Coordinates of C-alpha atoms and ligand atoms in Angstrom, one line a residue:
M1 CA 181.6 -54.7 -112.6
A2 CA 184.4 -56.9 -111.3
L3 CA 183.7 -60.6 -111.1
P4 CA 184.9 -62.7 -108.1
T5 CA 188.2 -64.3 -109.2
P6 CA 187.0 -68.0 -109.4
L7 CA 184.1 -67.0 -111.7
S8 CA 186.3 -64.8 -113.9
L9 CA 188.7 -67.7 -114.2
S10 CA 186.0 -70.2 -115.2
I11 CA 184.6 -67.7 -117.7
T12 CA 188.0 -67.2 -119.3
F13 CA 188.3 -71.0 -119.5
L14 CA 184.9 -71.3 -121.1
V15 CA 185.6 -68.6 -123.6
I16 CA 188.8 -70.3 -124.7
F17 CA 187.3 -73.7 -124.8
P18 CA 183.7 -73.1 -125.9
T19 CA 183.1 -76.8 -126.7
F20 CA 183.9 -77.7 -123.1
T21 CA 180.7 -76.1 -121.9
L22 CA 178.7 -78.3 -124.3
S23 CA 179.8 -81.4 -122.6
S24 CA 180.3 -80.1 -119.1
P25 CA 178.6 -82.2 -116.4
P26 CA 175.6 -80.8 -114.5
P27 CA 176.7 -78.4 -111.7
P28 CA 177.8 -80.2 -108.5
S29 CA 175.2 -80.4 -105.8
S30 CA 177.1 -77.8 -103.8
S31 CA 176.0 -75.2 -106.4
P32 CA 172.9 -73.2 -105.5
S33 CA 169.6 -74.8 -106.5
D34 CA 167.5 -73.2 -109.2
I35 CA 165.1 -72.0 -106.5
D36 CA 167.9 -70.3 -104.6
L37 CA 169.1 -68.6 -107.8
L38 CA 165.6 -67.4 -108.6
L39 CA 165.0 -65.9 -105.2
T40 CA 168.4 -64.4 -104.5
K41 CA 169.6 -63.3 -107.9
I42 CA 167.1 -63.6 -110.7
K43 CA 164.0 -62.1 -109.2
P44 CA 165.8 -59.0 -107.8
S45 CA 167.5 -58.4 -111.1
L46 CA 164.5 -58.8 -113.4
Q47 CA 162.1 -56.7 -111.4
G48 CA 164.5 -53.8 -111.0
K49 CA 163.6 -51.0 -108.7
T50 CA 159.8 -51.4 -108.6
E51 CA 158.0 -54.3 -107.0
N52 CA 156.5 -56.6 -109.7
L53 CA 153.2 -58.2 -109.3
L54 CA 154.0 -61.5 -111.1
L55 CA 157.4 -61.8 -109.5
S56 CA 155.9 -61.4 -106.0
S57 CA 154.6 -64.9 -106.4
W58 CA 158.2 -66.2 -106.2
N59 CA 157.9 -66.4 -102.4
T60 CA 158.6 -69.3 -100.0
S61 CA 155.2 -68.9 -98.5
V62 CA 153.6 -69.6 -101.9
P63 CA 153.5 -73.2 -103.2
L64 CA 156.3 -73.7 -105.8
C65 CA 153.9 -74.8 -108.5
Q66 CA 152.2 -71.4 -108.2
W67 CA 155.2 -69.3 -108.9
R68 CA 154.3 -67.4 -112.0
G69 CA 156.0 -67.9 -115.3
L70 CA 157.9 -71.0 -114.4
K71 CA 157.8 -74.6 -115.4
W72 CA 159.5 -77.2 -113.3
V73 CA 160.6 -80.8 -114.1
F74 CA 162.1 -83.6 -112.1
S75 CA 165.1 -85.3 -113.4
N76 CA 162.9 -88.3 -114.3
A77 CA 161.1 -85.9 -116.7
T78 CA 157.9 -85.7 -114.5
P79 CA 156.7 -82.1 -114.5
L80 CA 155.7 -80.3 -111.3
L81 CA 152.0 -79.5 -111.5
C82 CA 149.6 -77.9 -109.1
T83 CA 146.7 -80.1 -110.1
D84 CA 147.5 -82.7 -107.5
L85 CA 147.2 -80.5 -104.5
S86 CA 146.3 -83.4 -102.2
S87 CA 149.8 -84.6 -102.4
P88 CA 151.6 -82.4 -99.9
Q89 CA 155.1 -82.8 -101.3
W90 CA 154.1 -80.9 -104.5
T91 CA 153.6 -77.8 -102.5
N92 CA 156.1 -78.2 -99.7
L93 CA 159.1 -76.1 -100.1
S94 CA 161.3 -78.9 -98.8
L95 CA 161.3 -79.5 -102.5
S96 CA 163.8 -76.7 -102.9
K97 CA 166.3 -79.0 -101.4
D98 CA 165.5 -81.7 -103.9
P99 CA 168.3 -81.6 -106.5
S100 CA 166.2 -83.6 -109.0
L101 CA 163.8 -80.6 -109.4
Q102 CA 164.9 -78.2 -112.1
L103 CA 163.6 -75.2 -113.9
L104 CA 162.5 -76.0 -117.4
S105 CA 161.3 -72.7 -118.7
L106 CA 160.9 -69.1 -117.6
Q107 CA 158.1 -67.3 -119.5
L108 CA 157.1 -63.8 -118.4
P109 CA 156.2 -61.9 -121.5
S110 CA 154.5 -58.5 -121.0
A111 CA 155.1 -58.8 -117.3
G112 CA 156.2 -55.2 -116.7
L113 CA 159.8 -56.3 -115.9
S114 CA 162.0 -53.2 -115.7
G115 CA 165.3 -54.6 -114.5
T116 CA 168.2 -56.3 -116.2
L117 CA 169.0 -59.8 -117.4
P118 CA 171.0 -61.5 -114.5
R119 CA 174.0 -63.5 -115.5
E120 CA 172.7 -66.3 -113.2
L121 CA 170.3 -67.2 -116.0
G122 CA 173.2 -69.1 -117.4
E123 CA 173.4 -71.3 -114.3
L124 CA 169.9 -72.7 -114.7
S125 CA 171.2 -76.0 -116.0
S126 CA 167.9 -77.4 -117.3
L127 CA 166.4 -74.1 -118.6
Q128 CA 165.3 -74.7 -122.2
S129 CA 163.1 -71.7 -122.8
L130 CA 163.6 -68.1 -121.9
Y131 CA 160.7 -65.9 -122.9
L132 CA 160.9 -62.4 -121.6
S133 CA 159.6 -60.3 -124.6
V134 CA 157.7 -57.1 -124.3
N135 CA 159.1 -55.8 -121.1
S136 CA 161.4 -53.0 -120.2
L137 CA 164.5 -54.9 -119.5
S138 CA 167.6 -52.8 -120.1
G139 CA 171.4 -53.4 -120.1
T140 CA 173.1 -56.1 -122.1
V141 CA 172.6 -59.7 -123.0
P142 CA 174.9 -61.4 -120.4
L143 CA 177.6 -63.5 -121.9
E144 CA 176.8 -66.2 -119.3
L145 CA 173.6 -66.9 -121.2
G146 CA 175.7 -68.7 -123.7
Y147 CA 177.0 -71.0 -121.0
S148 CA 173.6 -72.3 -120.2
S149 CA 173.7 -76.1 -120.8
S150 CA 170.1 -76.6 -122.1
L151 CA 168.9 -73.3 -123.5
S152 CA 167.3 -73.7 -127.0
N153 CA 164.6 -71.0 -127.2
I154 CA 165.3 -67.4 -126.5
D155 CA 162.9 -64.5 -126.9
L156 CA 164.0 -61.2 -125.5
G157 CA 162.2 -59.1 -128.1
D158 CA 160.8 -55.7 -127.5
N159 CA 162.9 -54.7 -124.6
L160 CA 165.5 -52.0 -124.1
L161 CA 168.6 -54.2 -124.4
N162 CA 171.7 -52.6 -125.8
G163 CA 175.4 -53.3 -126.3
S164 CA 176.6 -56.1 -128.5
L165 CA 175.5 -59.7 -128.7
P166 CA 178.1 -61.9 -126.9
T167 CA 179.9 -64.4 -129.1
S168 CA 179.1 -67.0 -126.4
I169 CA 175.6 -67.1 -127.7
W170 CA 176.8 -69.5 -130.4
N171 CA 177.9 -71.9 -127.7
L172 CA 174.2 -72.8 -127.8
C173 CA 174.4 -73.5 -131.5
D174 CA 173.9 -77.2 -131.4
R175 CA 170.6 -77.1 -129.6
L176 CA 169.4 -73.6 -130.4
V177 CA 166.0 -73.5 -132.1
S178 CA 165.0 -69.9 -131.9
L179 CA 166.7 -66.6 -131.1
R180 CA 164.5 -63.6 -131.1
L181 CA 165.9 -60.3 -130.2
H182 CA 163.6 -58.1 -132.3
G183 CA 163.0 -54.6 -131.2
N184 CA 165.9 -53.8 -128.9
S185 CA 168.9 -51.5 -129.3
L186 CA 171.6 -54.1 -129.8
S187 CA 174.5 -52.9 -131.8
G188 CA 177.9 -53.8 -133.3
S189 CA 178.4 -56.5 -135.8
L190 CA 176.9 -59.9 -135.3
P191 CA 179.6 -62.1 -133.7
E192 CA 180.8 -65.1 -135.6
P193 CA 180.5 -68.5 -134.0
A194 CA 183.9 -69.4 -132.4
L195 CA 183.8 -72.8 -134.1
P196 CA 184.2 -72.3 -137.9
N197 CA 181.7 -73.9 -140.1
S198 CA 179.1 -74.2 -137.3
T199 CA 175.8 -75.3 -138.9
C200 CA 173.5 -75.1 -135.8
N201 CA 171.5 -78.0 -137.1
S202 CA 168.3 -77.3 -135.1
F203 CA 168.3 -73.5 -135.6
Q204 CA 165.1 -72.4 -137.3
F205 CA 164.2 -68.9 -136.2
L206 CA 166.6 -65.9 -136.1
D207 CA 164.9 -62.6 -135.6
L208 CA 167.3 -59.7 -135.1
G209 CA 165.0 -57.0 -136.7
H210 CA 164.7 -53.5 -135.4
N211 CA 168.0 -53.2 -133.7
K212 CA 171.2 -51.3 -134.5
F213 CA 173.3 -54.2 -135.7
S214 CA 175.9 -53.1 -138.3
G215 CA 178.6 -54.5 -140.5
D216 CA 178.5 -56.9 -143.3
F217 CA 175.8 -59.5 -143.8
P218 CA 176.6 -62.2 -141.3
E219 CA 177.6 -64.7 -143.9
F220 CA 178.0 -67.6 -141.4
I221 CA 174.1 -67.6 -141.2
T222 CA 174.1 -69.2 -144.7
R223 CA 175.5 -72.3 -143.1
F224 CA 172.5 -72.7 -140.8
R225 CA 170.7 -75.1 -143.2
S226 CA 167.6 -75.5 -141.0
L227 CA 166.8 -71.8 -140.8
R228 CA 163.2 -71.0 -141.8
L229 CA 162.9 -67.4 -140.6
L230 CA 165.5 -64.8 -141.0
D231 CA 164.7 -61.2 -140.1
L232 CA 167.5 -58.7 -140.2
A233 CA 165.2 -55.8 -141.1
N234 CA 165.7 -52.3 -139.7
N235 CA 169.3 -52.5 -138.8
L236 CA 172.4 -50.9 -140.1
F237 CA 173.8 -53.8 -142.1
S238 CA 175.6 -53.0 -145.3
G239 CA 177.5 -54.6 -148.2
S240 CA 176.2 -57.3 -150.4
I241 CA 173.9 -60.2 -149.7
P242 CA 175.8 -63.4 -150.0
E243 CA 174.9 -65.9 -152.8
G244 CA 174.7 -68.6 -150.1
L245 CA 171.5 -67.2 -148.8
G246 CA 169.8 -68.8 -151.9
G247 CA 170.9 -72.2 -150.5
L248 CA 168.7 -71.8 -147.4
N249 CA 165.1 -73.0 -147.5
L250 CA 163.6 -69.9 -145.9
E251 CA 159.9 -69.5 -145.4
K252 CA 160.2 -65.9 -144.1
L253 CA 162.8 -63.4 -144.9
N254 CA 163.1 -59.7 -144.1
L255 CA 166.1 -57.7 -145.1
S256 CA 164.4 -54.4 -145.5
Y257 CA 165.6 -51.0 -144.2
N258 CA 169.3 -51.7 -144.0
N259 CA 172.0 -50.5 -146.4
F260 CA 172.5 -53.6 -148.4
S261 CA 173.9 -53.0 -151.9
G262 CA 175.0 -55.1 -154.9
V263 CA 173.3 -57.9 -156.7
L264 CA 170.6 -60.0 -155.0
P265 CA 171.3 -63.7 -154.9
N266 CA 168.8 -66.0 -156.6
L267 CA 166.3 -66.8 -153.8
G268 CA 164.0 -69.0 -155.8
E269 CA 161.3 -68.2 -158.3
S270 CA 159.2 -65.3 -156.9
K271 CA 159.4 -66.6 -153.4
F272 CA 159.9 -63.2 -151.8
G273 CA 158.5 -59.9 -153.0
A274 CA 160.3 -56.6 -153.3
E275 CA 159.1 -55.5 -149.9
V276 CA 161.6 -57.9 -148.3
F277 CA 164.4 -55.8 -149.7
E278 CA 162.9 -52.3 -149.6
G279 CA 164.6 -49.4 -148.0
N280 CA 168.1 -50.5 -148.8
N281 CA 170.9 -48.9 -150.7
P282 CA 169.6 -47.8 -154.1
G283 CA 172.5 -49.9 -155.6
L284 CA 170.7 -53.1 -154.6
C285 CA 169.4 -54.8 -157.7
G286 CA 168.3 -58.0 -159.2
S287 CA 165.0 -59.9 -159.1
P288 CA 162.6 -59.1 -157.6
L289 CA 164.0 -55.5 -157.6
R290 CA 165.0 -53.7 -160.8
S291 CA 167.3 -55.5 -163.2
C292 CA 171.0 -54.8 -162.6
R293 CA 171.8 -54.4 -166.3
G294 CA 170.9 -51.6 -168.8
S295 CA 169.9 -49.3 -166.0
S296 CA 171.5 -46.0 -165.3
G297 CA 171.4 -47.0 -161.6
V298 CA 174.0 -49.7 -162.1
S299 CA 177.1 -48.7 -160.2
S300 CA 180.3 -48.1 -162.2
G301 CA 181.8 -50.8 -160.0
A302 CA 179.2 -53.4 -161.3
I303 CA 179.9 -52.3 -164.9
A304 CA 183.6 -52.6 -164.3
G305 CA 183.0 -56.0 -162.8
I306 CA 181.1 -57.2 -165.9
I307 CA 183.8 -55.9 -168.3
I308 CA 186.6 -57.4 -166.3
G309 CA 184.6 -60.7 -166.3
I310 CA 184.3 -60.6 -170.1
L311 CA 187.9 -59.7 -170.6
T312 CA 189.0 -62.4 -168.3
G313 CA 187.0 -64.9 -170.3
I314 CA 188.7 -63.7 -173.5
V315 CA 192.1 -63.9 -172.0
V316 CA 191.5 -67.4 -170.6
L317 CA 190.3 -68.6 -174.1
A318 CA 193.2 -66.9 -175.8
S319 CA 195.7 -68.5 -173.4
L320 CA 194.1 -71.9 -173.9
L321 CA 194.4 -71.5 -177.6
I322 CA 198.0 -70.4 -177.3
G323 CA 198.8 -73.3 -175.0
Y324 CA 197.2 -75.6 -177.5
V325 CA 199.1 -74.1 -180.4
Q326 CA 202.5 -74.1 -178.5
G327 CA 202.1 -77.7 -177.6
R328 CA 202.7 -78.6 -181.2
K329 CA 206.2 -78.5 -182.5
R330 CA 207.1 -78.7 -186.1
K331 CA 209.9 -80.9 -187.3
N332 CA 211.1 -79.0 -190.2
R333 CA 211.9 -75.4 -190.7
E334 CA 212.1 -75.6 -194.5
D335 CA 209.1 -74.1 -196.1
D336 CA 209.2 -76.4 -199.1
E337 CA 209.5 -79.6 -197.2
E338 CA 207.2 -78.6 -194.4
L339 CA 204.0 -79.7 -195.8
E340 CA 205.1 -83.2 -196.7
E341 CA 206.4 -83.8 -193.2
E342 CA 203.1 -82.8 -191.6
G343 CA 201.6 -86.2 -191.9
E344 CA 204.1 -87.6 -189.5
E345 CA 204.0 -87.4 -185.8
D346 CA 205.7 -84.4 -184.5
E347 CA 208.5 -84.4 -181.9
N348 CA 206.2 -83.9 -179.0
G349 CA 204.4 -87.0 -179.8
G350 CA 201.5 -85.2 -181.5
C351 CA 199.8 -84.2 -178.3
G352 CA 200.0 -80.5 -178.9
G353 CA 198.2 -77.7 -180.7
E354 CA 198.4 -77.1 -184.4
G355 CA 197.6 -73.5 -185.2
K356 CA 194.6 -71.8 -186.4
L357 CA 192.3 -72.6 -189.4
I358 CA 189.9 -70.0 -190.6
L359 CA 187.1 -71.4 -192.8
F360 CA 185.3 -69.6 -195.5
Q361 CA 182.3 -70.4 -197.6
G362 CA 182.7 -73.8 -199.3
G363 CA 185.5 -74.8 -196.9
E364 CA 183.3 -75.7 -194.0
H365 CA 184.1 -79.4 -194.4
L366 CA 187.8 -78.8 -193.8
T367 CA 189.4 -79.6 -190.5
L368 CA 192.7 -78.5 -189.1
E369 CA 193.8 -82.1 -188.8
E370 CA 192.8 -82.9 -192.3
V371 CA 194.7 -80.0 -193.8
L372 CA 197.8 -80.7 -191.8
N373 CA 197.8 -84.3 -192.6
A374 CA 197.2 -83.8 -196.3
T375 CA 200.0 -85.3 -198.4
G376 CA 201.2 -82.6 -200.7
Q377 CA 203.1 -82.4 -203.9
V378 CA 204.8 -79.2 -205.1
T379 CA 203.2 -78.0 -208.3
E380 CA 204.7 -74.6 -208.6
K381 CA 207.3 -72.3 -206.9
T382 CA 206.9 -68.6 -207.2
S383 CA 208.5 -65.6 -205.7
Y384 CA 205.6 -65.4 -203.3
G385 CA 205.7 -68.9 -202.1
T386 CA 205.0 -72.5 -203.0
I387 CA 201.9 -74.0 -204.4
Y388 CA 200.9 -77.6 -203.6
K389 CA 198.4 -80.1 -204.8
A390 CA 197.4 -81.9 -201.6
K391 CA 195.4 -85.0 -201.1
L392 CA 193.0 -85.2 -198.2
A393 CA 192.5 -88.3 -196.2
D394 CA 188.9 -88.6 -197.5
G395 CA 190.2 -88.6 -201.1
G396 CA 189.5 -85.0 -201.9
T397 CA 192.1 -82.7 -203.4
I398 CA 192.9 -79.2 -202.4
A399 CA 195.4 -76.6 -203.6
L400 CA 197.6 -75.0 -200.9
R401 CA 199.6 -72.0 -201.3
L402 CA 202.3 -71.6 -198.6
L403 CA 203.3 -68.0 -198.2
R404 CA 207.0 -67.4 -198.1
E405 CA 208.3 -66.9 -194.6
G406 CA 208.4 -63.3 -193.7
S407 CA 205.5 -62.3 -195.8
C408 CA 202.7 -60.8 -193.9
K409 CA 204.7 -60.9 -190.6
D410 CA 202.2 -58.9 -188.7
G411 CA 199.3 -61.2 -188.3
S412 CA 196.9 -58.6 -187.1
S413 CA 197.2 -56.6 -190.3
C414 CA 197.0 -59.7 -192.4
L415 CA 193.8 -61.2 -191.0
P416 CA 191.4 -58.5 -192.1
V417 CA 192.8 -58.8 -195.7
I418 CA 192.5 -62.6 -195.6
R419 CA 189.0 -62.4 -194.4
Q420 CA 188.2 -60.0 -197.2
L421 CA 189.7 -62.4 -199.7
G422 CA 187.7 -65.2 -198.1
R423 CA 184.5 -63.4 -198.9
V424 CA 185.3 -62.6 -202.5
R425 CA 183.5 -64.8 -205.0
H426 CA 184.1 -64.2 -208.7
E427 CA 184.0 -66.5 -211.7
N428 CA 187.6 -65.6 -212.6
L429 CA 188.9 -66.2 -209.2
I430 CA 189.4 -69.5 -207.5
P431 CA 187.6 -69.1 -204.2
L432 CA 189.6 -69.1 -201.0
R433 CA 188.2 -71.9 -198.9
A434 CA 190.3 -71.5 -195.8
F435 CA 193.3 -69.9 -194.3
Y436 CA 195.8 -71.6 -191.9
Q437 CA 198.2 -69.9 -189.6
G438 CA 200.7 -72.1 -187.8
K439 CA 202.3 -71.4 -184.5
R440 CA 205.6 -70.3 -186.1
G441 CA 203.8 -67.9 -188.4
E442 CA 203.5 -70.2 -191.4
K443 CA 200.5 -69.3 -193.5
L444 CA 198.6 -71.4 -195.9
L445 CA 195.9 -70.3 -198.3
I446 CA 193.6 -73.2 -199.1
Y447 CA 191.7 -73.4 -202.5
D448 CA 189.8 -75.9 -204.4
Y449 CA 192.1 -77.9 -206.7
L450 CA 191.2 -77.4 -210.4
P451 CA 193.3 -79.8 -212.5
N452 CA 192.8 -78.2 -215.8
R453 CA 193.8 -74.7 -214.9
T454 CA 197.1 -73.4 -213.7
L455 CA 196.5 -72.3 -210.3
H456 CA 199.3 -69.8 -210.5
D457 CA 197.7 -68.0 -213.3
L458 CA 194.5 -67.4 -211.4
L459 CA 196.1 -66.7 -208.1
H460 CA 198.9 -64.6 -209.1
G461 CA 197.1 -61.3 -209.4
M462 CA 195.1 -61.7 -206.3
L463 CA 198.0 -62.9 -204.2
S464 CA 200.2 -60.1 -205.4
C465 CA 197.7 -57.6 -204.3
F466 CA 197.3 -59.4 -201.0
I467 CA 201.0 -59.6 -200.3
L468 CA 201.6 -56.0 -201.3
F469 CA 198.8 -55.1 -199.0
C470 CA 200.5 -56.9 -196.1
F471 CA 203.9 -55.6 -196.8
A472 CA 202.6 -52.0 -197.2
N473 CA 201.7 -52.0 -193.5
Ligands
NAG501 C1 156.4 -63.5 -99.2 O1 155.1 -63.2 -99.0 C2 154.8 -62.8 -97.7 C3 153.3 -62.7 -97.5 O2 152.6 -63.3 -98.5 C4 155.4 -61.4 -97.4 O3 155.2 -61.0 -96.1 C5 156.9 -61.6 -97.7 O4 157.5 -60.3 -97.5 C6 157.2 -62.2 -99.0 N1 158.6 -62.4 -99.1 C7 159.3 -62.0 -100.2 C8 160.8 -62.3 -100.1 O5 158.8 -61.3 -101.0
NAG502 C1 157.4 -79.5 -95.4 O1 158.7 -78.9 -95.3 C2 159.1 -78.6 -94.0 C3 160.4 -77.9 -94.0 O2 160.5 -76.9 -95.0 C4 159.1 -79.8 -93.1 O3 159.4 -79.5 -91.8 C5 157.7 -80.5 -93.1 O4 157.8 -81.7 -92.5 C6 157.4 -80.7 -94.6 N1 156.0 -81.3 -94.7 C7 155.7 -82.3 -95.4 C8 154.3 -82.8 -95.3 O5 156.5 -82.9 -96.1
NAG503 C1 173.0 -49.1 -122.7 O1 172.0 -48.3 -122.1 C2 172.4 -47.7 -120.9 C3 171.1 -47.0 -120.3 O2 170.1 -47.9 -120.3 C4 173.5 -46.8 -121.1 O3 173.9 -46.3 -119.8 C5 174.7 -47.5 -121.7 O4 175.8 -46.7 -121.9 C6 174.2 -48.2 -123.0 N1 175.3 -49.0 -123.4 C7 175.6 -49.0 -124.7 C8 176.7 -49.9 -125.1 O5 175.0 -48.4 -125.5
NAG504 C1 185.4 -74.9 -143.2 O1 184.9 -75.0 -144.5 C2 185.8 -74.7 -145.5 C3 185.2 -74.7 -146.8 O2 183.9 -75.1 -146.8 C4 187.0 -75.7 -145.4 O3 188.0 -75.3 -146.3 C5 187.6 -75.6 -144.0 O4 188.5 -76.6 -143.9 C6 186.5 -75.9 -143.0 N1 187.0 -75.7 -141.6 C7 186.8 -76.6 -140.7 C8 187.5 -76.3 -139.4 O5 186.1 -77.6 -140.8
NAG505 C1 159.9 -56.3 -142.8 O1 160.4 -55.4 -141.8 C2 159.9 -54.1 -142.0 C3 160.7 -53.2 -140.9 O2 160.7 -53.9 -139.7 C4 158.4 -54.1 -141.7 O3 157.9 -52.8 -141.9 C5 157.8 -55.0 -142.8 O4 156.4 -55.1 -142.5 C6 158.4 -56.3 -142.7 N1 158.0 -57.1 -143.9 C7 157.6 -58.4 -143.8 C8 157.2 -59.0 -145.1 O5 157.7 -59.0 -142.8
NAG506 C1 175.4 -47.1 -147.3 O1 176.5 -47.7 -148.0 C2 177.2 -46.9 -148.8 C3 178.2 -47.7 -149.5 O2 177.7 -48.8 -150.1 C4 177.7 -45.7 -148.1 O3 178.4 -44.8 -149.0 C5 176.6 -45.0 -147.4 O4 177.2 -43.9 -146.6 C6 175.8 -45.9 -146.5 N1 174.7 -45.2 -146.0 C7 174.4 -45.2 -144.7 C8 173.1 -44.5 -144.3 O5 175.0 -45.8 -143.9

């Protein structure tokens, strides 16, 4: 259907600048009055091919206040009523020339209408409510409906409307209270509002159930914070249900009989039962449906997601640790001097990481800082490394054995042995209290200091075995 050029132009303009329509002034007085529009365009379109009983009241020989399904208002907000029949001006059709008289609502539910929605509905500048549910209206929702300057309640439910919903419908966003299109054959994905982050602050009722809408869950709906009813049931929506839905304070929700999958968002403690989600993809899970974990029904994608999540966590922790460790730089590369230097600030100003301390039974009180800041004194040098007697800041004394550089190079083969040593408790062995591995690979075995025994004697056998074990790998 080709539009006359001026109208096409103005529509193009409005599509490009949707906000313009929101603030556009009322139509100039030269435009047809609401009464003219009703008689010449709207009535013929709505009634279709067959004469309609209710619409026949829209007739110049009938007093205006008796036209069925219409509510009128003067610009001073006085309604037009039939109660005051003695006042001739209320019934005189010279009213039709009165620009201050405007149509407030059009309500003809169950009226046997079998035509189509005329685009002139969008020209009724004061029309706030359009209720035409339970009729046999066919065709599409005209995009001009979105250019109406006052429309806030729309119910076109249970008709035969098809095609897609025009994007222009969101031009009404700021004043829209209800949009009910339940029970038609509308299709395609739900259009996004042209203005990003639209919140449609008055919008409370969105009922699109029993249509043929498809595509992903229309996530922009989760920004409509005032929404109380959301019915998307019995459509062809698919994909996951966004987390943001849990942020709405919905009183009624119906997402049943679509093809939604994935994990349900948290919608509040037992607020909605399983029937709200029934008839979706068997992959849909989470309370109040079956649990997503430990069930054979969980998709491999979900499992992969969980594993990837855990691995990511480990990698993040590991890189944090590495970053911490690398931040610390040692001053001295000499094994023998190293320990005595530890008490001083390092070159990086001491703001970095220090390495890793593994604590065993009896060593729980040790901290990394304490061990590294202990002032040591060489007591023995052996082929396997150097033994220190070290004083802790709190006055305690420990014995440290620094392994020779190069021994036990491969940390991953060392650690299991170290852990094993850490668990061994025997009267003839000095128990290992902790193990330290520095960022450059330095390794310290930390023992209790026993002044009246030669540490070397006691350790030698065990360490030999330990070091041989490491070198053997
Ligand atoms: C208006 O009603 C009169 C009689 O009530 C009828 O003759 C006339 O055809 C009607 N006009 C329209 C436009 O329906
Ligand atoms: C009613 O309107 C007609 C024109 O439609 C006019 O001639 C007539 O004077 C009006 N009557 C009253 C009482 O206003
Ligand atoms: C809408 O329905 C009409 C018949 O009522 C049909 O001719 C038309 O092709 C349909 N349009 C769409 C987009 O399905
Ligand atoms: C929309 O919201 C997102 C995040 O909430 C923000 O980054 C973006 O700038 C917003 N866009 C506009 C046009 O406000
Ligand atoms: C949800 O919608 C389905 C399909 O339209 C309907 O059968 C069911 O009764 C509705 N449930 C609720 C709780 O409204
Ligand atoms: C539902 O979605 C799945 C993908 O999640 C798809 O494989 C399947 O074909 C869809 N079913 C229907 C009936 O659209």
